[in-house]
Amino acid sequence: MMKHLFAGGLLVGAISAAGFQTPAIASTLDDVKAAGVVTCAVNGSRPGFSSVDSQGAWQGLDVDTCRAIAAATLGDASKVKLLKTNNQTRLTALQTGEVDVTVANTTWTRGRDTDLGLDFVSPTFYDGQGLMVPKELGVTSVAELDGASVCVRPGSTSERVVSDIQKKYGISMQLVVIEDQKEINTAFFGGRCDVAVQSSSGLSSTRAAVAPNPDDYVILPELFGKDPMGPVVRQDDPQWRDIVQWTVFTLFQAEESGITSENVDEMKETSDDAAVRRLLGVDKAGGDGLGLDQDWAYNVIKQVGNYGEVFDRNVGKGSPLKLDRGINALYTDGGLIYSPPL
């Protein structure tokens, strides 16, 4: 896959030598088909997004996104290879061609999008920084945290958020600075500090996986900052970017159109809704540039489900995290989940 790093240079050279003829360059889709799997970088240690369950099976919203891409490109959602990465390696693995796409709780920022040779597609989860406290404190709002101790990592987004909170609410909080996230979890659940700060999804995962009794802890309702997270691809392959982007949009549109993994066959057979017929490939309506089979979107929905199904079983009410849809609801319900027209 290293060839992708040089695709741009090869393209320029080939055009100079042969006028405007399009050179034959192996694409990510070609590589995926040759390998027979979609290789995704994941976090691997965040329940609800990507982790291995007690049966040894990968589960999570990010894992299902990778499976949806495999269903679209290979017709089989099980044909995925998941590479566990961390904050230092998740994008490097993509840049070097070790993986085809990164789905590892990566926040879309201007610097990452413009400086690293990478592209972010539409987020699959919108988040922000949240605060968690022991229920026994009786705290219901950030404004009530004057004098509380807070565990934070030095130089982290969380440390900056705490500083902003103190200014905004006119309160004083005592910082307990700890380098490692696991040590922060130990300190917080051991009672060394009153407050834990992290993305709200991260707090939910930690509470579900690490807390001695998850019901003993509450996440306060206020959110701070913006954490839009979704798949990341290399900039050198616009076709692959479109495939990943429209796979995500297919999950969104399926929910908006009421298509589920259970009723997709019936909808394909009987629906006279124009959007449904286009989405499921009954009526051809463009999309040939993706280079995929006519049934690619049907395969995504049949094998993985729509976005609402994916959200619910991994992070929503059907999961240990039990997150509300909030801003991750469809735009028709006041959220940010939106697909362009087909």
CSV table of C-alpha atoms in Angstrom, one decimal:
chain,number,residue,atom,x,y,z
A,1,MET,CA,0.0,0.0,0.0
A,2,MET,CA,3.0,2.3,0.2
A,3,LYS,CA,2.3,3.1,-3.5
A,4,HIS,CA,-0.4,5.5,-2.3
A,5,LEU,CA,2.1,7.8,-0.8
A,6,PHE,CA,3.6,8.4,-4.2
A,7,ALA,CA,0.4,8.4,-6.2
A,8,GLY,CA,0.3,12.1,-6.5
A,9,GLY,CA,3.8,12.3,-7.8
A,10,LEU,CA,3.3,9.5,-10.2
A,11,LEU,CA,0.2,11.2,-11.5
A,12,VAL,CA,1.9,14.5,-12.2
A,13,GLY,CA,4.8,12.7,-14.0
A,14,ALA,CA,2.5,10.5,-16.1
A,15,ILE,CA,0.4,13.5,-17.2
A,16,SER,CA,3.5,15.5,-18.2
A,17,ALA,CA,4.8,12.6,-20.3
A,18,ALA,CA,1.5,11.6,-22.0
A,19,GLY,CA,-0.6,14.7,-22.2
A,20,PHE,CA,-3.9,14.4,-20.4
A,21,GLN,CA,-4.2,10.6,-20.6
A,22,THR,CA,-5.2,9.2,-17.3
A,23,PRO,CA,-2.5,6.8,-16.0
A,24,ALA,CA,-3.4,3.4,-14.6
A,25,ILE,CA,-2.8,3.7,-10.9
A,26,ALA,CA,-3.8,1.0,-8.5
A,27,SER,CA,-6.4,2.4,-6.1
A,28,THR,CA,-7.2,1.6,-2.5
A,29,LEU,CA,-10.3,-0.2,-3.8
A,30,ASP,CA,-8.1,-2.4,-6.0
A,31,ASP,CA,-5.9,-3.1,-3.0
A,32,VAL,CA,-8.9,-4.0,-0.9
A,33,LYS,CA,-10.3,-6.4,-3.5
A,34,ALA,CA,-6.9,-8.0,-4.0
A,35,ALA,CA,-6.4,-8.4,-0.2
A,36,GLY,CA,-10.0,-9.6,0.3
A,37,VAL,CA,-10.3,-7.5,3.5
A,38,VAL,CA,-10.7,-3.8,4.5
A,39,THR,CA,-8.0,-3.0,7.0
A,40,CYS,CA,-9.0,-0.4,9.6
A,41,ALA,CA,-7.1,1.3,12.4
A,42,VAL,CA,-9.2,1.3,15.6
A,43,ASN,CA,-8.7,2.3,19.2
A,44,GLY,CA,-9.4,-1.2,20.5
A,45,SER,CA,-9.8,-0.2,24.2
A,46,ARG,CA,-12.9,1.9,24.1
A,47,PRO,CA,-16.1,-0.1,24.8
A,48,GLY,CA,-18.9,1.1,22.6
A,49,PHE,CA,-16.6,2.2,19.8
A,50,SER,CA,-14.0,-0.6,19.4
A,51,SER,CA,-13.2,-3.3,21.9
A,52,VAL,CA,-13.2,-7.1,22.1
A,53,ASP,CA,-16.0,-8.7,24.1
A,54,SER,CA,-15.9,-11.6,26.5
A,55,GLN,CA,-16.4,-14.0,23.5
A,56,GLY,CA,-13.3,-12.6,21.8
A,57,ALA,CA,-15.4,-10.7,19.1
A,58,TRP,CA,-14.8,-7.1,18.1
A,59,GLN,CA,-17.7,-4.8,18.9
A,60,GLY,CA,-18.4,-1.1,18.6
A,61,LEU,CA,-19.6,1.8,16.5
A,62,ASP,CA,-16.2,2.3,14.8
A,63,VAL,CA,-16.0,-1.5,14.2
A,64,ASP,CA,-19.4,-1.4,12.5
A,65,THR,CA,-18.3,1.5,10.3
A,66,CYS,CA,-15.4,-0.6,9.1
A,67,ARG,CA,-17.8,-3.6,8.6
A,68,ALA,CA,-20.1,-1.3,6.5
A,69,ILE,CA,-17.2,-0.4,4.3
A,70,ALA,CA,-16.4,-4.1,3.8
A,71,ALA,CA,-20.0,-4.8,3.0
A,72,ALA,CA,-20.0,-2.0,0.4
A,73,THR,CA,-16.7,-2.9,-1.3
A,74,LEU,CA,-16.5,-6.7,-0.8
A,75,GLY,CA,-20.2,-7.6,-0.3
A,76,ASP,CA,-19.3,-9.2,3.1
A,77,ALA,CA,-19.2,-7.2,6.4
A,78,SER,CA,-17.1,-9.9,8.0
A,79,LYS,CA,-14.1,-9.2,5.7
A,80,VAL,CA,-12.4,-6.7,8.0
A,81,LYS,CA,-8.9,-6.7,9.6
A,82,LEU,CA,-8.8,-4.5,12.7
A,83,LEU,CA,-5.5,-3.0,13.8
A,84,LYS,CA,-5.4,-1.8,17.4
A,85,THR,CA,-3.7,1.6,17.5
A,86,ASN,CA,-3.3,4.5,20.0
A,87,ASN,CA,-3.3,8.3,19.7
A,88,GLN,CA,0.3,8.3,18.4
A,89,THR,CA,-0.1,5.5,15.8
A,90,ARG,CA,-3.7,5.7,14.5
A,91,LEU,CA,-3.0,8.3,11.8
A,92,THR,CA,0.6,7.2,11.1
A,93,ALA,CA,-0.7,3.8,10.2
A,94,LEU,CA,-2.9,5.4,7.6
A,95,GLN,CA,-0.2,7.7,6.2
A,96,THR,CA,2.2,4.8,5.7
A,97,GLY,CA,-0.5,2.6,4.0
A,98,GLU,CA,-0.6,0.0,6.8
A,99,VAL,CA,-4.4,0.5,6.9
A,100,ASP,CA,-7.1,1.6,4.4
A,101,VAL,CA,-9.0,3.8,6.8
A,102,THR,CA,-8.8,5.0,10.4
A,103,VAL,CA,-11.9,4.7,12.6
A,104,ALA,CA,-10.4,5.3,16.0
A,105,ASN,CA,-12.2,8.2,17.9
A,106,THR,CA,-10.2,10.7,15.9
A,107,THR,CA,-11.5,14.3,16.3
A,108,TRP,CA,-11.7,16.3,13.1
A,109,THR,CA,-9.5,19.3,13.4
A,110,ARG,CA,-8.2,21.8,10.9
A,111,GLY,CA,-4.6,20.9,11.6
A,112,ARG,CA,-5.1,17.2,11.1
A,113,ASP,CA,-7.2,17.7,8.0
A,114,THR,CA,-4.9,20.2,6.2
A,115,ASP,CA,-1.4,19.3,7.4
A,116,LEU,CA,-1.2,15.5,7.4
A,117,GLY,CA,-2.2,14.5,3.8
A,118,LEU,CA,-5.4,13.1,5.2
A,119,ASP,CA,-9.2,13.7,4.7
A,120,PHE,CA,-12.0,13.4,7.2
A,121,VAL,CA,-15.3,12.2,6.0
A,122,SER,CA,-18.7,13.0,7.7
A,123,PRO,CA,-18.5,12.3,11.5
A,124,THR,CA,-20.2,9.3,12.8
A,125,PHE,CA,-20.3,10.6,16.3
A,126,TYR,CA,-20.4,14.2,17.6
A,127,ASP,CA,-19.1,14.6,21.1
A,128,GLY,CA,-17.7,17.2,23.6
A,129,GLN,CA,-15.7,17.2,26.8
A,130,GLY,CA,-17.8,16.2,29.8
A,131,LEU,CA,-17.4,15.9,33.6
A,132,MET,CA,-18.1,12.8,35.7
A,133,VAL,CA,-18.6,12.8,39.5
A,134,PRO,CA,-19.6,10.3,42.2
A,135,LYS,CA,-23.3,10.3,42.6
A,136,GLU,CA,-22.9,10.6,46.4
A,137,LEU,CA,-21.7,14.2,46.0
A,138,GLY,CA,-25.2,15.2,45.0
A,139,VAL,CA,-23.8,17.5,42.3
A,140,THR,CA,-26.1,18.1,39.3
A,141,SER,CA,-24.3,20.9,37.5
A,142,VAL,CA,-20.8,22.1,36.8
A,143,ALA,CA,-21.6,25.4,38.5
A,144,GLU,CA,-21.7,23.4,41.8
A,145,LEU,CA,-18.1,22.2,41.6
A,146,ASP,CA,-16.4,25.1,43.4
A,147,GLY,CA,-13.5,23.7,45.5
A,148,ALA,CA,-13.7,20.2,43.9
A,149,SER,CA,-10.5,18.3,42.9
A,150,VAL,CA,-10.1,17.3,39.2
A,151,CYS,CA,-7.9,14.6,37.7
A,152,VAL,CA,-6.4,15.8,34.4
A,153,ARG,CA,-3.5,14.9,32.1
A,154,PRO,CA,-0.9,17.7,31.7
A,155,GLY,CA,-1.3,19.7,28.5
A,156,SER,CA,-4.4,17.9,27.5
A,157,THR,CA,-7.7,19.2,26.1
A,158,SER,CA,-9.2,18.4,29.5
A,159,GLU,CA,-6.8,20.6,31.3
A,160,ARG,CA,-7.8,23.5,29.0
A,161,VAL,CA,-11.5,22.8,29.4
A,162,VAL,CA,-11.1,22.9,33.2
A,163,SER,CA,-9.4,26.3,33.0
A,164,ASP,CA,-12.2,27.6,30.8
A,165,ILE,CA,-14.9,26.2,33.1
A,166,GLN,CA,-13.3,28.0,36.1
A,167,LYS,CA,-13.4,31.3,34.2
A,168,LYS,CA,-16.9,30.8,32.8
A,169,TYR,CA,-18.5,29.8,36.1
A,170,GLY,CA,-16.3,31.9,38.5
A,171,ILE,CA,-15.3,28.8,40.5
A,172,SER,CA,-12.0,27.4,41.7
A,173,MET,CA,-11.0,23.8,41.2
A,174,GLN,CA,-7.9,21.9,42.4
A,175,LEU,CA,-6.0,20.2,39.7
A,176,VAL,CA,-4.6,16.7,40.3
A,177,VAL,CA,-2.2,16.3,37.4
A,178,ILE,CA,-1.5,12.7,36.3
A,179,GLU,CA,0.3,11.6,33.2
A,180,ASP,CA,-1.4,8.3,32.3
A,181,GLN,CA,-5.2,7.8,31.6
A,182,LYS,CA,-5.2,4.4,33.4
A,183,GLU,CA,-3.7,6.1,36.5
A,184,ILE,CA,-6.3,8.8,36.2
A,185,ASN,CA,-9.1,6.1,36.2
A,186,THR,CA,-7.5,4.5,39.3
A,187,ALA,CA,-7.2,7.8,41.1
A,188,PHE,CA,-10.8,8.9,40.3
A,189,PHE,CA,-12.5,5.6,41.2
A,190,GLY,CA,-10.2,5.3,44.2
A,191,GLY,CA,-11.5,8.7,45.5
A,192,ARG,CA,-8.3,10.7,45.0
A,193,CYS,CA,-10.2,13.3,43.0
A,194,ASP,CA,-13.8,14.4,42.8
A,195,VAL,CA,-14.1,14.9,39.1
A,196,ALA,CA,-13.0,13.1,35.9
A,197,VAL,CA,-12.8,15.1,32.6
A,198,GLN,CA,-12.8,13.5,29.2
A,199,SER,CA,-15.0,13.3,26.1
A,200,SER,CA,-18.5,12.3,27.2
A,201,SER,CA,-18.3,9.1,25.2
A,202,GLY,CA,-14.9,8.3,26.8
A,203,LEU,CA,-16.4,8.9,30.2
A,204,SER,CA,-19.3,6.6,29.4
A,205,SER,CA,-16.9,3.9,28.2
A,206,THR,CA,-14.7,4.2,31.3
A,207,ARG,CA,-17.7,4.2,33.6
A,208,ALA,CA,-19.1,1.0,31.9
A,209,ALA,CA,-15.8,-0.8,31.8
A,210,VAL,CA,-13.8,0.4,34.8
A,211,ALA,CA,-16.1,1.7,37.6
A,212,PRO,CA,-16.7,-0.8,40.5
A,213,ASN,CA,-20.4,0.1,40.2
A,214,PRO,CA,-21.3,2.3,37.2
A,215,ASP,CA,-24.5,3.4,38.8
A,216,ASP,CA,-22.5,5.2,41.5
A,217,TYR,CA,-21.3,7.8,39.0
A,218,VAL,CA,-23.1,10.5,37.0
A,219,ILE,CA,-22.0,12.5,33.9
A,220,LEU,CA,-23.1,16.1,34.3
A,221,PRO,CA,-25.3,17.5,31.6
A,222,GLU,CA,-23.0,20.3,30.3
A,223,LEU,CA,-20.7,19.6,27.3
A,224,PHE,CA,-17.6,21.8,26.5
A,225,GLY,CA,-15.8,22.1,23.2
A,226,LYS,CA,-16.4,20.1,20.0
A,227,ASP,CA,-15.3,16.6,19.2
A,228,PRO,CA,-16.6,15.5,15.8
A,229,MET,CA,-15.3,12.0,15.2
A,230,GLY,CA,-15.4,9.8,12.1
A,231,PRO,CA,-13.5,7.9,9.5
A,232,VAL,CA,-10.2,9.3,8.1
A,233,VAL,CA,-8.7,8.4,4.7
A,234,ARG,CA,-5.6,9.5,2.7
A,235,GLN,CA,-5.9,12.4,0.3
A,236,ASP,CA,-4.4,10.6,-2.6
A,237,ASP,CA,-7.5,8.6,-3.6
A,238,PRO,CA,-10.7,10.6,-4.2
A,239,GLN,CA,-12.6,7.4,-5.3
A,240,TRP,CA,-11.9,5.7,-1.9
A,241,ARG,CA,-12.8,8.9,-0.1
A,242,ASP,CA,-16.2,8.9,-1.9
A,243,ILE,CA,-16.7,5.2,-1.1
A,244,VAL,CA,-16.1,5.7,2.6
A,245,GLN,CA,-18.2,8.9,2.6
A,246,TRP,CA,-21.2,7.5,0.9
A,247,THR,CA,-21.1,4.3,3.0
A,248,VAL,CA,-21.5,6.6,6.0
A,249,PHE,CA,-24.3,8.5,4.2
A,250,THR,CA,-26.0,5.2,3.4
A,251,LEU,CA,-26.2,4.5,7.1
A,252,PHE,CA,-27.7,7.9,7.7
A,253,GLN,CA,-30.2,7.8,4.8
A,254,ALA,CA,-31.3,4.3,5.7
A,255,GLU,CA,-32.4,5.5,9.1
A,256,GLU,CA,-34.1,8.6,7.6
A,257,SER,CA,-36.0,6.5,5.1
A,258,GLY,CA,-37.0,3.9,7.7
A,259,ILE,CA,-34.9,1.1,6.2
A,260,THR,CA,-33.5,-1.4,8.7
A,261,SER,CA,-31.6,-4.6,8.5
A,262,GLU,CA,-34.9,-6.4,9.1
A,263,ASN,CA,-37.1,-4.8,6.5
A,264,VAL,CA,-34.6,-4.0,3.8
A,265,ASP,CA,-35.7,-6.9,1.6
A,266,GLU,CA,-39.3,-5.9,1.8
A,267,MET,CA,-38.5,-2.2,1.1
A,268,LYS,CA,-36.4,-3.2,-1.9
A,269,GLU,CA,-39.2,-5.3,-3.3
A,270,THR,CA,-42.3,-3.1,-2.6
A,271,SER,CA,-41.3,0.5,-1.9
A,272,ASP,CA,-42.4,3.2,-4.3
A,273,ASP,CA,-40.4,5.9,-2.5
A,274,ALA,CA,-37.9,7.4,-4.9
A,275,ALA,CA,-35.2,7.9,-2.3
A,276,VAL,CA,-35.5,4.3,-1.1
A,277,ARG,CA,-35.4,2.9,-4.7
A,278,ARG,CA,-32.3,5.0,-5.5
A,279,LEU,CA,-30.6,4.0,-2.2
A,280,LEU,CA,-31.2,0.3,-2.7
A,281,GLY,CA,-30.2,0.3,-6.4
A,282,VAL,CA,-33.7,-0.5,-7.7
A,283,ASP,CA,-33.6,2.7,-9.8
A,284,LYS,CA,-30.2,3.5,-11.0
A,285,ALA,CA,-29.3,7.1,-10.1
A,286,GLY,CA,-25.6,7.7,-10.6
A,287,GLY,CA,-22.9,6.5,-8.4
A,288,ASP,CA,-21.0,4.5,-11.1
A,289,GLY,CA,-17.9,6.4,-10.2
A,290,LEU,CA,-17.7,4.5,-6.9
A,291,GLY,CA,-16.8,1.4,-8.8
A,292,LEU,CA,-19.1,-0.8,-6.7
A,293,ASP,CA,-21.8,-3.3,-7.4
A,294,GLN,CA,-25.4,-2.2,-7.8
A,295,ASP,CA,-26.3,-3.8,-4.5
A,296,TRP,CA,-23.6,-2.2,-2.4
A,297,ALA,CA,-25.8,0.0,-0.3
A,298,TYR,CA,-28.3,-2.9,0.1
A,299,ASN,CA,-25.4,-5.0,1.5
A,300,VAL,CA,-24.5,-2.3,4.0
A,301,ILE,CA,-28.0,-2.0,5.4
A,302,LYS,CA,-28.7,-5.8,5.3
A,303,GLN,CA,-25.5,-6.8,7.0
A,304,VAL,CA,-24.8,-3.8,9.4
A,305,GLY,CA,-28.1,-2.0,9.7
A,306,ASN,CA,-28.9,1.7,9.6
A,307,TYR,CA,-27.2,4.4,11.7
A,308,GLY,CA,-29.9,4.2,14.4
A,309,GLU,CA,-29.4,0.4,14.8
A,310,VAL,CA,-25.6,0.8,14.9
A,311,PHE,CA,-25.9,3.6,17.5
A,312,ASP,CA,-28.4,1.8,19.7
A,313,ARG,CA,-26.6,-1.5,20.0
A,314,ASN,CA,-23.1,0.0,20.6
A,315,VAL,CA,-23.5,3.2,22.6
A,316,GLY,CA,-27.3,3.9,22.9
A,317,LYS,CA,-30.0,2.5,25.1
A,318,GLY,CA,-29.4,-1.1,23.9
A,319,SER,CA,-25.8,-0.9,25.2
A,320,PRO,CA,-24.1,-0.6,28.6
A,321,LEU,CA,-23.2,3.0,27.8
A,322,LYS,CA,-26.9,4.0,27.4
A,323,LEU,CA,-26.2,7.3,25.7
A,324,ASP,CA,-29.0,9.5,24.5
A,325,ARG,CA,-29.0,10.4,20.8
A,326,GLY,CA,-28.7,14.1,21.6
A,327,ILE,CA,-26.8,15.9,18.8
A,328,ASN,CA,-26.3,12.5,17.2
A,329,ALA,CA,-30.0,12.3,16.3
A,330,LEU,CA,-31.2,12.7,12.7
A,331,TYR,CA,-31.5,16.4,11.6
A,332,THR,CA,-35.3,15.7,11.4
A,333,ASP,CA,-35.2,15.1,15.2
A,334,GLY,CA,-33.0,18.2,15.9
A,335,GLY,CA,-29.6,16.5,15.6
A,336,LEU,CA,-26.7,16.8,13.2
A,337,ILE,CA,-27.0,13.5,11.4
A,338,TYR,CA,-27.7,14.3,7.7
A,339,SER,CA,-27.2,12.8,4.3
A,340,PRO,CA,-27.1,14.8,1.1
A,341,PRO,CA,-29.7,13.8,-1.5
A,342,LEU,CA,-29.0,10.7,-3.6
